[in-house]
Short mmCIF file of C-alpha atoms and ligand atoms in Angstrom, two decimals:
data_model
loop_
_atom_site.label_atom_id
_atom_site.label_comp_id
_atom_site.label_asym_id
_atom_site.label_seq_id
_atom_site.Cartn_x
_atom_site.Cartn_y
_atom_site.Cartn_z
CA MET A 11 183.88 10.86 247.53
CA SER A 12 187.45 11.60 248.16
CA ALA A 13 188.28 13.98 249.16
CA THR A 14 189.91 16.08 246.43
CA LEU A 15 194.31 16.21 247.21
CA GLU A 16 195.38 20.13 248.22
CA THR A 17 198.61 20.79 246.34
CA ALA A 18 200.83 21.88 249.86
CA PRO A 19 201.68 19.01 252.00
CA VAL A 20 199.10 17.40 254.55
CA ALA A 21 199.41 18.13 257.89
CA ARG A 22 200.27 16.05 260.39
CA PRO A 23 197.54 14.88 262.81
CA GLN A 24 196.69 14.96 265.58
CA ILE A 25 197.48 11.57 268.00
CA ARG A 26 193.89 11.72 270.67
CA ARG A 27 193.97 8.20 271.35
CA ASN A 28 196.63 5.73 272.61
CA GLN A 29 195.06 3.57 275.41
CA LEU A 30 193.10 0.56 274.89
CA LEU A 31 189.20 0.50 274.97
CA ILE A 32 187.61 -1.59 276.98
CA ASN A 33 184.18 -1.74 277.58
CA GLY A 34 183.17 1.61 276.52
CA GLU A 35 186.76 3.25 277.80
CA TRP A 36 189.92 4.50 277.60
CA CYS A 37 192.38 2.74 280.09
CA ASP A 38 195.99 2.10 280.92
CA SER A 39 196.88 -1.85 280.56
CA VAL A 40 197.18 -3.24 284.09
CA ARG A 41 200.81 -3.37 284.33
CA GLY A 42 200.87 -0.23 282.76
CA GLU A 43 203.17 -1.63 280.28
CA THR A 44 203.57 0.36 276.72
CA PHE A 45 205.47 0.43 273.56
CA ALA A 46 206.01 2.47 271.01
CA THR A 47 205.18 3.14 267.23
CA TYR A 48 207.67 5.14 264.65
CA HIS A 49 206.93 7.32 261.67
CA PRO A 50 208.65 5.04 259.15
CA ALA A 51 209.86 7.66 256.46
CA THR A 52 211.97 9.61 259.04
CA GLU A 53 212.38 6.77 261.90
CA GLU A 54 211.02 9.39 264.71
CA LYS A 55 208.93 7.95 267.45
CA ILE A 56 205.25 8.94 267.03
CA THR A 57 204.03 8.15 270.57
CA ASP A 58 203.96 5.21 273.81
CA VAL A 59 200.44 2.91 272.60
CA ALA A 60 198.95 1.27 276.04
CA GLN A 61 200.39 -2.96 275.55
CA ALA A 62 197.87 -5.12 276.38
CA ASN A 63 198.57 -8.67 278.27
CA ALA A 64 196.83 -11.86 278.19
CA GLU A 65 194.85 -9.68 281.61
CA ASP A 66 193.83 -7.11 279.39
CA VAL A 67 192.26 -8.94 276.38
CA ASP A 68 190.42 -11.36 279.03
CA ARG A 69 189.08 -7.43 280.48
CA ALA A 70 188.41 -6.74 277.48
CA VAL A 71 187.09 -10.70 276.49
CA LYS A 72 184.59 -10.54 278.85
CA ALA A 73 183.10 -7.14 278.35
CA ALA A 74 182.17 -8.65 274.60
CA ARG A 75 180.68 -11.39 276.02
CA ARG A 76 178.39 -9.26 278.29
CA ALA A 77 177.34 -6.76 275.22
CA PHE A 78 176.60 -10.16 273.21
CA GLU A 79 174.82 -11.54 275.47
CA GLU A 80 172.36 -8.70 277.11
CA GLY A 81 171.62 -4.98 276.68
CA GLU A 82 171.05 -2.15 274.10
CA TRP A 83 173.73 -4.63 271.38
CA HIS A 84 171.43 -8.00 272.15
CA ASP A 85 168.41 -6.87 271.95
CA MET A 86 168.90 -4.10 268.84
CA ASP A 87 167.07 -4.53 265.57
CA ALA A 88 169.37 -5.55 262.71
CA ARG A 89 167.56 -2.47 260.80
CA ASP A 90 169.40 0.04 264.14
CA ARG A 91 172.78 -2.07 263.80
CA GLY A 92 172.72 -0.72 259.94
CA ALA A 93 171.78 2.58 261.26
CA LEU A 94 175.08 2.15 263.37
CA LEU A 95 177.91 1.54 261.28
CA LEU A 96 176.32 4.31 258.15
CA LYS A 97 177.08 7.11 261.32
CA LEU A 98 180.56 4.88 261.94
CA ALA A 99 180.88 5.17 257.74
CA ASP A 100 179.69 9.22 257.83
CA LEU A 101 181.66 9.54 260.68
CA ILE A 102 184.81 8.49 258.57
CA GLU A 103 183.92 10.64 255.54
CA GLN A 104 184.20 13.83 257.93
CA ASN A 105 187.09 12.98 259.54
CA ILE A 106 188.84 10.99 255.65
CA VAL A 107 191.89 14.15 255.70
CA GLU A 108 192.92 13.44 260.17
CA LEU A 109 192.70 9.91 259.09
CA ALA A 110 194.16 9.83 256.43
CA ALA A 111 196.85 11.39 257.83
CA LEU A 112 197.15 9.31 260.71
CA GLU A 113 198.01 6.30 258.19
CA THR A 114 200.24 8.32 256.59
CA LEU A 115 201.63 9.15 259.84
CA ASP A 116 202.06 5.47 260.98
CA ASN A 117 202.27 3.56 258.49
CA GLY A 118 204.33 5.65 256.15
CA LYS A 119 201.80 5.05 253.26
CA PRO A 120 202.04 8.16 250.86
CA ILE A 121 198.87 10.77 251.72
CA ILE A 122 197.83 10.20 248.02
CA ASP A 123 197.34 6.93 248.27
CA ALA A 124 195.62 6.80 251.82
CA LEU A 125 193.44 10.28 250.77
CA ASN A 126 192.16 8.66 247.52
CA ALA A 127 192.28 4.71 247.97
CA ASP A 128 192.35 3.14 251.50
CA LEU A 129 189.82 5.55 252.98
CA PRO A 130 187.22 5.74 250.68
CA LEU A 131 187.39 2.12 250.50
CA VAL A 132 186.90 2.27 254.34
CA ILE A 133 183.70 3.88 253.95
CA ASP A 134 181.85 1.99 250.89
CA CYS A 135 183.01 -0.87 253.03
CA LEU A 136 181.26 -0.46 256.52
CA ARG A 137 178.49 1.24 254.39
CA TYR A 138 178.21 -1.88 252.19
CA TYR A 139 177.95 -3.95 255.58
CA ALA A 140 175.12 -1.67 257.24
CA GLY A 141 173.02 -2.59 253.96
CA TRP A 142 173.56 -6.91 255.05
CA ALA A 143 172.95 -6.16 258.60
CA ASP A 144 169.09 -6.46 258.52
CA LYS A 145 169.16 -9.08 255.51
CA ILE A 146 171.01 -11.87 256.28
CA LYS A 147 168.28 -14.54 257.18
CA GLY A 148 168.00 -18.80 256.89
CA ASP A 149 165.79 -20.58 254.44
CA THR A 150 162.52 -23.02 255.22
CA ILE A 151 163.68 -26.48 254.24
CA PRO A 152 161.10 -28.88 252.99
CA VAL A 153 161.68 -32.36 255.08
CA ARG A 154 159.66 -35.72 255.22
CA GLY A 155 157.07 -36.23 257.67
CA ASN A 156 154.47 -32.98 259.05
CA TYR A 157 157.35 -30.67 261.04
CA PHE A 158 158.41 -27.18 259.75
CA CYS A 159 161.78 -26.94 259.61
CA TYR A 160 163.55 -23.87 258.60
CA THR A 161 167.41 -22.44 259.46
CA ARG A 162 168.29 -18.82 261.28
CA ARG A 163 171.84 -17.53 261.04
CA GLU A 164 172.98 -16.07 264.72
CA PRO A 165 175.43 -14.19 265.08
CA VAL A 166 178.99 -16.99 265.84
CA GLY A 167 179.16 -14.53 269.16
CA VAL A 168 182.70 -12.90 270.53
CA VAL A 169 185.42 -12.44 267.47
CA GLY A 170 189.01 -12.06 268.22
CA GLN A 171 190.38 -10.18 264.91
CA ILE A 172 193.98 -9.61 264.74
CA ILE A 173 194.74 -7.57 261.73
CA PRO A 174 198.34 -6.27 259.72
CA TRP A 175 199.83 -3.05 259.60
CA ASN A 176 200.14 -3.20 255.62
CA PHE A 177 196.02 -1.16 255.35
CA PRO A 178 195.16 -0.91 258.86
CA ALA A 179 192.10 0.75 258.72
CA LEU A 180 190.95 -1.16 255.99
CA MET A 181 191.85 -3.89 257.59
CA VAL A 182 189.92 -2.48 260.62
CA ALA A 183 186.73 -1.92 257.65
CA TRP A 184 186.69 -5.60 256.55
CA LYS A 185 186.66 -7.44 260.18
CA TRP A 186 184.25 -5.04 261.44
CA GLY A 187 181.96 -4.82 258.73
CA PRO A 188 180.58 -8.20 258.80
CA ALA A 189 181.27 -8.78 262.46
CA LEU A 190 179.04 -5.95 263.13
CA ALA A 191 176.46 -6.54 260.84
CA ALA A 192 176.15 -10.10 261.55
CA GLY A 193 175.88 -8.97 265.37
CA CYS A 194 179.08 -10.28 267.13
CA THR A 195 181.04 -8.13 269.43
CA ILE A 196 184.63 -7.64 268.66
CA VAL A 197 188.22 -8.00 270.17
CA MET A 198 190.53 -6.88 268.02
CA LYS A 199 194.32 -6.20 267.96
CA PRO A 200 195.95 -3.77 265.59
CA ALA A 201 199.22 -4.27 264.36
CA GLU A 202 202.02 -3.12 266.68
CA GLN A 203 203.83 -0.89 264.07
CA THR A 204 200.38 1.03 263.12
CA PRO A 205 197.68 1.04 266.38
CA LEU A 206 197.11 5.14 265.28
CA SER A 207 194.01 4.67 263.01
CA CYS A 208 192.55 2.30 264.73
CA LEU A 209 192.21 3.40 267.60
CA ARG A 210 190.66 6.47 265.97
CA MET A 211 188.11 4.53 264.43
CA ALA A 212 186.74 3.16 268.20
CA GLU A 213 186.87 7.01 269.04
CA LEU A 214 184.65 7.20 266.03
CA ALA A 215 182.63 4.15 266.41
CA MET A 216 182.07 5.27 269.64
CA GLU A 217 180.53 8.85 268.75
CA ALA A 218 178.36 7.01 266.80
CA GLY A 219 176.67 5.17 269.65
CA PHE A 220 178.03 1.76 268.94
CA PRO A 221 177.15 0.52 272.49
CA PRO A 222 180.19 -0.27 275.41
CA GLY A 223 181.89 -3.96 275.15
CA VAL A 224 180.80 -4.54 270.73
CA ILE A 225 184.27 -2.98 270.31
CA ASN A 226 187.02 -3.36 272.35
CA VAL A 227 190.96 -2.05 271.55
CA VAL A 228 193.79 -4.09 272.83
CA CYS A 229 197.16 -3.26 271.27
CA GLY A 230 200.37 -5.13 271.33
CA PHE A 231 202.71 -7.27 269.86
CA GLY A 232 202.05 -11.00 269.04
CA GLU A 233 201.82 -12.46 272.51
CA THR A 234 198.16 -9.88 273.28
CA GLY A 235 196.91 -11.76 269.86
CA ALA A 236 198.19 -15.56 270.95
CA ALA A 237 196.24 -14.22 274.16
CA ILE A 238 192.96 -13.51 272.17
CA VAL A 239 193.52 -16.88 270.12
CA ALA A 240 193.99 -18.74 273.47
CA HIS A 241 190.51 -17.06 275.67
CA SER A 242 188.10 -20.36 275.92
CA ASP A 243 185.51 -17.58 275.06
CA VAL A 244 186.50 -15.90 271.91
CA ASP A 245 183.85 -18.01 269.85
CA LYS A 246 186.31 -17.09 266.77
CA VAL A 247 189.09 -15.51 265.30
CA ALA A 248 189.43 -13.71 261.81
CA PHE A 249 193.13 -13.22 261.04
CA THR A 250 195.03 -11.28 258.27
CA GLY A 251 198.69 -11.27 258.41
CA SER A 252 201.93 -13.59 257.59
CA THR A 253 200.78 -17.23 256.63
CA GLU A 254 203.95 -18.47 259.57
CA VAL A 255 201.52 -16.64 262.34
CA GLY A 256 198.45 -18.22 260.10
CA GLN A 257 199.39 -21.83 261.11
CA ILE A 258 200.56 -20.99 264.40
CA ILE A 259 196.68 -19.49 264.98
CA MET A 260 195.13 -22.68 263.26
CA ARG A 261 197.17 -24.89 265.29
CA ASP A 262 196.29 -22.33 267.96
CA ALA A 263 192.24 -22.40 267.82
CA ALA A 264 192.53 -26.56 267.42
CA GLN A 265 192.58 -26.11 271.00
CA THR A 266 189.29 -24.28 272.41
CA LEU A 267 187.44 -25.55 268.10
CA LYS A 268 187.60 -21.86 268.36
CA ARG A 269 186.29 -20.73 263.87
CA VAL A 270 188.91 -19.91 261.90
CA THR A 271 189.38 -17.21 259.02
CA LEU A 272 192.54 -16.83 257.61
CA GLU A 273 193.79 -14.50 254.83
CA LEU A 274 197.37 -14.94 254.43
CA GLY A 275 200.75 -14.29 251.91
CA GLY A 276 200.64 -14.58 248.84
CA LYS A 277 203.54 -14.46 245.26
CA SER A 278 200.55 -14.10 242.37
CA PRO A 279 201.42 -14.49 238.71
CA ASN A 280 201.19 -11.65 236.55
CA VAL A 281 200.52 -13.24 233.21
CA VAL A 282 201.15 -10.53 229.59
CA PHE A 283 200.56 -12.22 226.62
CA ALA A 284 201.87 -10.54 223.22
CA ASP A 285 198.05 -10.37 222.27
CA CYS A 286 197.55 -8.06 224.80
CA ASP A 287 197.53 -3.61 225.05
CA ILE A 288 201.26 -3.68 225.90
CA GLU A 289 200.72 -0.01 227.34
CA ALA A 290 198.06 -0.92 230.00
CA ALA A 291 200.29 -4.26 230.98
CA VAL A 292 203.13 -2.07 231.38
CA GLN A 293 200.77 0.09 233.67
CA GLY A 294 199.13 -2.93 235.56
CA ALA A 295 202.73 -4.53 236.64
CA GLU A 296 204.28 -1.37 238.06
CA PHE A 297 200.47 -1.02 240.17
CA GLY A 298 200.25 -4.41 240.59
CA LEU A 299 203.46 -4.36 242.53
CA PHE A 300 204.75 -1.48 243.80
CA PHE A 301 201.18 0.43 245.04
CA ASN A 302 201.82 0.18 248.49
CA GLN A 303 205.27 -0.39 248.67
CA GLY A 304 204.86 -3.90 247.46
CA GLN A 305 203.23 -4.74 250.97
CA CYS A 306 200.20 -6.06 249.46
CA CYS A 307 199.81 -9.32 249.95
CA CYS A 308 197.82 -10.01 246.32
CA ALA A 309 200.71 -7.71 244.76
CA GLY A 310 201.67 -9.54 241.69
CA SER A 311 205.33 -10.53 242.65
CA ARG A 312 205.76 -12.92 239.65
CA VAL A 313 205.37 -11.29 236.17
CA PHE A 314 205.79 -13.84 233.08
CA VAL A 315 206.23 -11.97 230.12
CA GLU A 316 205.68 -13.40 226.72
CA GLU A 317 209.11 -14.41 225.15
CA SER A 318 207.89 -12.31 221.76
CA ILE A 319 207.02 -9.13 223.67
CA HIS A 320 209.69 -10.12 226.77
CA SER A 321 212.27 -6.90 226.03
CA ASP A 322 209.17 -3.91 224.76
CA PHE A 323 207.80 -5.12 227.98
CA VAL A 324 211.56 -4.69 230.36
CA GLU A 325 212.20 -1.92 229.15
CA ARG A 326 208.79 -0.03 229.30
CA LEU A 327 208.44 -1.05 232.65
CA VAL A 328 211.98 -0.19 234.04
CA ASP A 329 211.78 3.53 232.32
CA ARG A 330 207.82 3.10 234.64
CA ALA A 331 209.86 1.98 237.89
CA LYS A 332 213.18 4.49 237.33
CA ASN A 333 210.51 7.63 237.24
CA ARG A 334 208.57 6.70 240.56
CA GLN A 335 208.76 9.38 243.07
CA LEU A 336 209.66 8.63 246.16
CA GLY A 337 210.20 10.83 249.39
CA ASP A 338 207.92 12.39 252.36
CA PRO A 339 204.85 10.90 251.78
CA PHE A 340 202.87 13.70 253.46
CA SER A 341 203.66 15.33 249.89
CA PRO A 342 200.88 14.99 247.10
CA ALA A 343 203.59 14.39 244.76
CA THR A 344 204.89 11.34 246.48
CA ALA A 345 204.06 7.72 244.90
CA GLN A 346 206.59 5.86 246.82
CA GLY A 347 207.27 5.69 250.98
CA PRO A 348 209.47 4.10 252.68
CA GLN A 349 208.93 0.43 254.04
CA VAL A 350 207.41 0.31 257.50
CA ASP A 351 209.50 -0.68 260.03
CA LYS A 352 213.07 -2.04 259.81
CA ASP A 353 212.56 -5.03 259.65
CA GLN A 354 210.55 -5.28 256.60
CA PHE A 355 212.99 -2.84 255.08
CA GLU A 356 215.79 -5.72 255.01
CA LYS A 357 213.62 -8.47 255.07
CA ILE A 358 213.38 -7.06 251.45
CA MET A 359 216.93 -6.37 251.60
CA GLY A 360 217.98 -10.20 251.87
CA TYR A 361 216.11 -10.61 249.65
CA ILE A 362 217.62 -8.25 247.70
CA GLU A 363 221.08 -9.42 247.52
CA ARG A 364 220.05 -12.46 246.90
CA GLY A 365 218.56 -12.07 243.47
CA LYS A 366 221.60 -11.05 242.32
CA SER A 367 223.71 -13.49 244.36
CA SER A 368 220.97 -16.29 242.16
CA GLY A 369 221.92 -14.56 238.82
CA ALA A 370 219.30 -12.48 238.29
CA ASP A 371 219.24 -9.19 235.93
CA CYS A 372 218.32 -6.38 238.06
CA ARG A 373 217.60 -3.94 235.77
CA THR A 374 216.71 -1.25 238.64
CA GLY A 375 217.17 -0.40 241.99
CA GLY A 376 218.84 -2.84 243.87
CA GLY A 377 219.41 -0.21 246.64
CA ARG A 378 218.30 2.22 249.39
CA TRP A 379 216.48 4.90 248.50
CA GLY A 380 218.05 8.29 250.93
CA ASP A 381 220.50 7.60 253.94
CA LYS A 382 217.10 7.62 257.00
CA GLY A 383 213.48 5.82 257.14
CA PHE A 384 213.32 2.99 255.82
CA PHE A 385 212.88 3.53 251.52
CA VAL A 386 214.18 0.91 249.46
CA GLU A 387 214.38 2.00 245.52
CA PRO A 388 211.88 0.16 242.80
CA THR A 389 213.35 -2.73 241.72
CA VAL A 390 213.09 -4.79 238.45
CA PHE A 391 214.60 -8.51 238.64
CA ASP A 392 214.59 -9.31 234.61
CA ASN A 393 215.28 -13.38 233.79
CA VAL A 394 214.23 -14.55 236.70
CA THR A 395 213.99 -18.66 236.91
CA ASP A 396 211.01 -20.01 238.79
CA ASP A 397 214.14 -21.99 241.54
CA MET A 398 214.99 -18.24 242.83
CA ASP A 399 214.52 -17.46 246.06
CA ILE A 400 212.95 -14.21 244.56
CA ALA A 401 210.60 -16.26 243.21
CA THR A 402 209.02 -18.04 245.62
CA ASP A 403 209.08 -16.07 248.48
CA GLU A 404 206.88 -13.33 249.17
CA ILE A 405 209.57 -10.12 249.76
CA PHE A 406 206.64 -7.42 250.73
CA GLY A 407 208.25 -4.73 249.43
CA PRO A 408 208.82 -3.25 245.62
CA VAL A 409 210.78 -5.91 243.75
CA MET A 410 209.43 -7.11 240.76
CA SER A 411 210.35 -10.56 239.62
CA VAL A 412 210.40 -10.80 235.35
CA LEU A 413 209.92 -14.86 234.24
CA PRO A 414 209.66 -14.92 230.39
CA PHE A 415 207.45 -17.40 228.81
CA ARG A 416 206.42 -18.92 225.27
CA GLU A 417 203.30 -21.83 225.86
CA PHE A 418 199.63 -20.58 227.44
CA ASP A 419 200.48 -24.09 228.67
CA GLU A 420 203.43 -23.51 230.62
CA VAL A 421 203.05 -20.53 232.18
CA ILE A 422 199.66 -22.11 233.85
CA GLU A 423 201.64 -24.93 235.75
CA ARG A 424 204.38 -22.03 235.96
CA SER A 425 201.78 -20.81 237.61
CA ASN A 426 200.06 -22.52 240.47
CA LYS A 427 204.10 -24.10 240.73
CA THR A 428 203.51 -22.30 244.88
CA PHE A 429 202.22 -22.92 247.78
CA TYR A 430 200.22 -19.56 247.82
CA GLY A 431 196.83 -19.23 246.07
CA LEU A 432 195.65 -15.48 246.59
CA ALA A 433 195.08 -13.79 243.15
CA ALA A 434 196.84 -13.47 239.47
CA ALA A 435 196.02 -11.31 236.28
CA VAL A 436 196.41 -11.71 232.70
CA TRP A 437 196.12 -9.14 230.02
CA THR A 438 195.07 -10.17 226.38
CA ARG A 439 192.98 -8.79 224.26
CA ASP A 440 191.58 -12.46 223.39
CA ILE A 441 188.93 -13.64 225.30
CA ALA A 442 188.82 -16.86 225.16
CA LYS A 443 192.67 -17.18 226.53
CA ALA A 444 191.28 -15.16 229.13
CA HIS A 445 189.15 -16.45 230.43
CA SER A 446 190.85 -20.11 230.06
CA LEU A 447 193.43 -18.94 232.23
CA ALA A 448 190.65 -17.31 234.85
CA ALA A 449 189.84 -21.26 235.51
CA LYS A 450 193.15 -22.87 235.55
CA VAL A 451 194.73 -20.59 237.51
CA LYS A 452 194.88 -21.68 241.37
CA ALA A 453 193.84 -18.34 242.52
CA GLY A 454 191.03 -16.37 244.94
CA THR A 455 190.86 -13.52 243.14
CA VAL A 456 191.59 -13.38 238.63
CA TRP A 457 191.78 -10.06 237.12
CA VAL A 458 191.05 -9.37 233.40
CA ASN A 459 193.33 -6.35 232.68
CA CYS A 460 192.90 -5.11 235.04
CA TYR A 461 195.02 -5.28 239.23
CA ASP A 462 194.38 -4.39 242.64
CA VAL A 463 190.42 -4.05 241.63
CA PHE A 464 189.02 -4.30 245.13
CA ASP A 465 185.09 -4.32 245.63
CA ALA A 466 183.20 -4.66 249.16
CA ALA A 467 180.64 -6.59 247.18
CA ALA A 468 183.25 -8.91 245.32
CA PRO A 469 184.65 -11.78 247.52
CA PHE A 470 188.61 -11.77 248.49
CA GLY A 471 190.60 -14.99 250.11
CA GLY A 472 193.17 -17.95 249.57
CA PHE A 473 193.38 -21.16 247.53
CA LYS A 474 196.19 -23.22 249.68
CA MET A 475 198.21 -21.57 252.22
CA SER A 476 197.00 -18.37 251.20
CA GLY A 477 194.35 -18.49 253.72
CA ILE A 478 190.72 -20.37 254.53
CA GLY A 479 187.55 -18.02 254.80
CA ARG A 480 186.68 -15.46 251.98
CA GLU A 481 186.35 -11.22 253.19
CA LEU A 482 184.23 -8.57 251.19
CA GLY A 483 180.61 -9.65 249.90
CA GLU A 484 178.41 -11.42 251.34
CA ALA A 485 180.69 -14.42 251.96
CA ALA A 486 182.32 -12.63 254.39
CA LEU A 487 178.64 -13.05 256.49
CA ALA A 488 179.52 -16.93 256.74
CA ASN A 489 183.02 -15.81 258.79
CA TYR A 490 180.29 -14.37 261.94
CA THR A 491 176.70 -16.29 261.24
CA GLU A 492 176.23 -19.64 262.50
CA LEU A 493 173.78 -21.55 261.11
CA LYS A 494 170.95 -23.39 263.34
CA THR A 495 168.20 -25.28 262.01
CA VAL A 496 164.48 -25.53 263.71
CA THR A 497 162.19 -28.50 263.39
CA MET A 498 158.69 -28.60 264.60
CA SER A 499 156.03 -30.91 264.35
CA LEU A 500 152.89 -29.36 263.33
CA ASP A 501 151.22 -32.54 265.08
P1 NAI B 604 202.77 -10.97 261.34
O1 NAI B 604 201.93 -12.46 260.97
O2 NAI B 604 203.75 -11.30 262.38
O3 NAI B 604 202.01 -9.90 261.67
C1 NAI B 604 200.41 -9.18 261.26
C2 NAI B 604 199.11 -9.25 263.00
O4 NAI B 604 199.87 -10.76 263.42
C3 NAI B 604 200.17 -8.33 264.34
O5 NAI B 604 199.16 -7.60 264.28
C4 NAI B 604 200.68 -9.43 265.31
O6 NAI B 604 201.35 -8.53 266.43
C5 NAI B 604 199.70 -9.89 265.15
N1 NAI B 604 201.16 -11.87 265.41
C6 NAI B 604 202.05 -11.79 265.28
N2 NAI B 604 202.21 -13.35 265.95
C7 NAI B 604 201.29 -13.94 266.81
C8 NAI B 604 200.20 -14.67 267.40
N3 NAI B 604 201.86 -15.90 267.39
N4 NAI B 604 199.48 -14.95 267.50
C9 NAI B 604 198.57 -14.05 266.94
N5 NAI B 604 198.80 -13.19 266.67
C10 NAI B 604 200.09 -12.52 266.21
O7 NAI B 604 203.13 -10.32 259.94
P2 NAI B 604 204.42 -8.96 260.50
O8 NAI B 604 206.04 -10.55 261.23
O9 NAI B 604 203.79 -8.31 260.27
O10 NAI B 604 205.42 -9.56 258.45
C11 NAI B 604 205.19 -10.30 258.51
C12 NAI B 604 205.37 -11.15 256.69
O11 NAI B 604 204.08 -11.49 256.51
C13 NAI B 604 205.92 -9.95 255.51
O12 NAI B 604 206.80 -9.42 255.43
C14 NAI B 604 204.93 -10.79 255.22
O13 NAI B 604 204.97 -11.37 254.23
C15 NAI B 604 203.91 -11.10 256.01
N6 NAI B 604 202.59 -10.30 255.97
C16 NAI B 604 201.33 -10.29 255.04
C17 NAI B 604 199.99 -9.58 255.38
C18 NAI B 604 199.08 -9.97 254.18
O14 NAI B 604 198.49 -8.80 254.12
N7 NAI B 604 198.86 -11.13 253.98
C19 NAI B 604 200.52 -8.90 256.51
C20 NAI B 604 201.83 -8.50 256.88
C21 NAI B 604 202.98 -8.69 256.59
MG1 MG B 605 205.85 -11.02 263.35
#
């Protein structure tokens, strides 16, 4: 499915859409406000994008409500909703190079990743949920007395979806797929750093034939997101982003008792036992942390290494980190691009300084790369202790902490010593040890002898402060449906 990468750099894409999509029409915001989006590798402005305020959000919610309650979408057979999702997936596939290039331009991620990871996962996710559209069903329930009782799974209604900038197109697919399969209508807010691929996907959705108002896109900052959360006619909010904003959203949603699902941060343990395939584990640790410039909620940012292989492991890891190729993300040779923006860059550099001053050994990296763009050197800290900021906080950058350990029970306890609980991994040849860790670690996803293996069918989400609810798989359909019980007298 993935396009083969040419050896020449991929051309910068043309920007086709920079307005809001409300009720099937592209429009400016009511006040005519805009904001700029930048290419993080060069810090150049790409374009201005319409910025929605509460009034624009209200227009979008009204359009979504109308589309939900009446008209073509409301009356559509589930199988036809699935067909529309398939059509959208096909159109994305036909435009995969353009969409991947938009992703690289707006986010800064290497074109090889956008083309070979993000976009194929987008297409797969939409096709997976297309298949669910006509398979969402209730049960017949045996009850006392002469009654016929059954349940229906109905769409929850108008859903607000607020997404981050680390996987801009993929987050659109994770949110749209289950919501549209269930029959909901959408008001989406992409991240202010990366609205462009979402707008292009919305344009393709219109081309696929989704009726006006089913998918609305309002661009803007946190205030635009807050206006969605505050709106009394939005039935549900799905959010991916920082734990801090997740807390605000949960609190604000209480006002109208909206359904809320949250996919938040992490500080995931990646546990390497001495009996593992060491080269595979080194590669897994590198990929698990440095992929996407370290900007992954499930990044394996605490690498626990058993003491007996610790120095060998770190040598190999440092070697690999040093060999990562940084540069123009449009070049197919580039493995690591810039961080998404100045705020993220500065946050990461701040953590690197704190890591150095707290006494951890900075074995490689530790500085800015180049003099233009938000590039950070791949950085490995060794001999990190559990209490250091670099071991407790989500850095969201290419900064790895290596923590030596001795015992199985000790590493379980230390792995779980965090507010987060999104993901974990274990590297070992001992099956019992792997299953035992998988059972004892408090995390929504556990990878054994692999990392960052995602599939549209496999649920993903967090324990503890990493979130509420699950995305992907059959589990995500529960986020977008209400359960209704119908009881009928048979007398
Ligand atoms: P953020 O949580 O502020 O932004 C995510 C989305 O929420 C964006 O669309 C933003 O406009 C929106 N938003 C911000 N404030 C809002 C509010 N009060 N109400 C409704 N929507 C709001 O994350 P930010 O500032 O981009 O990054 C800060 C840190 O968050 C990162 O350094 C990283 O640690 C973490 N993060 C985690 C992500 C994940 O995948 N779990 C993704 C992005 C960031
Ligand atoms: Mg923020």
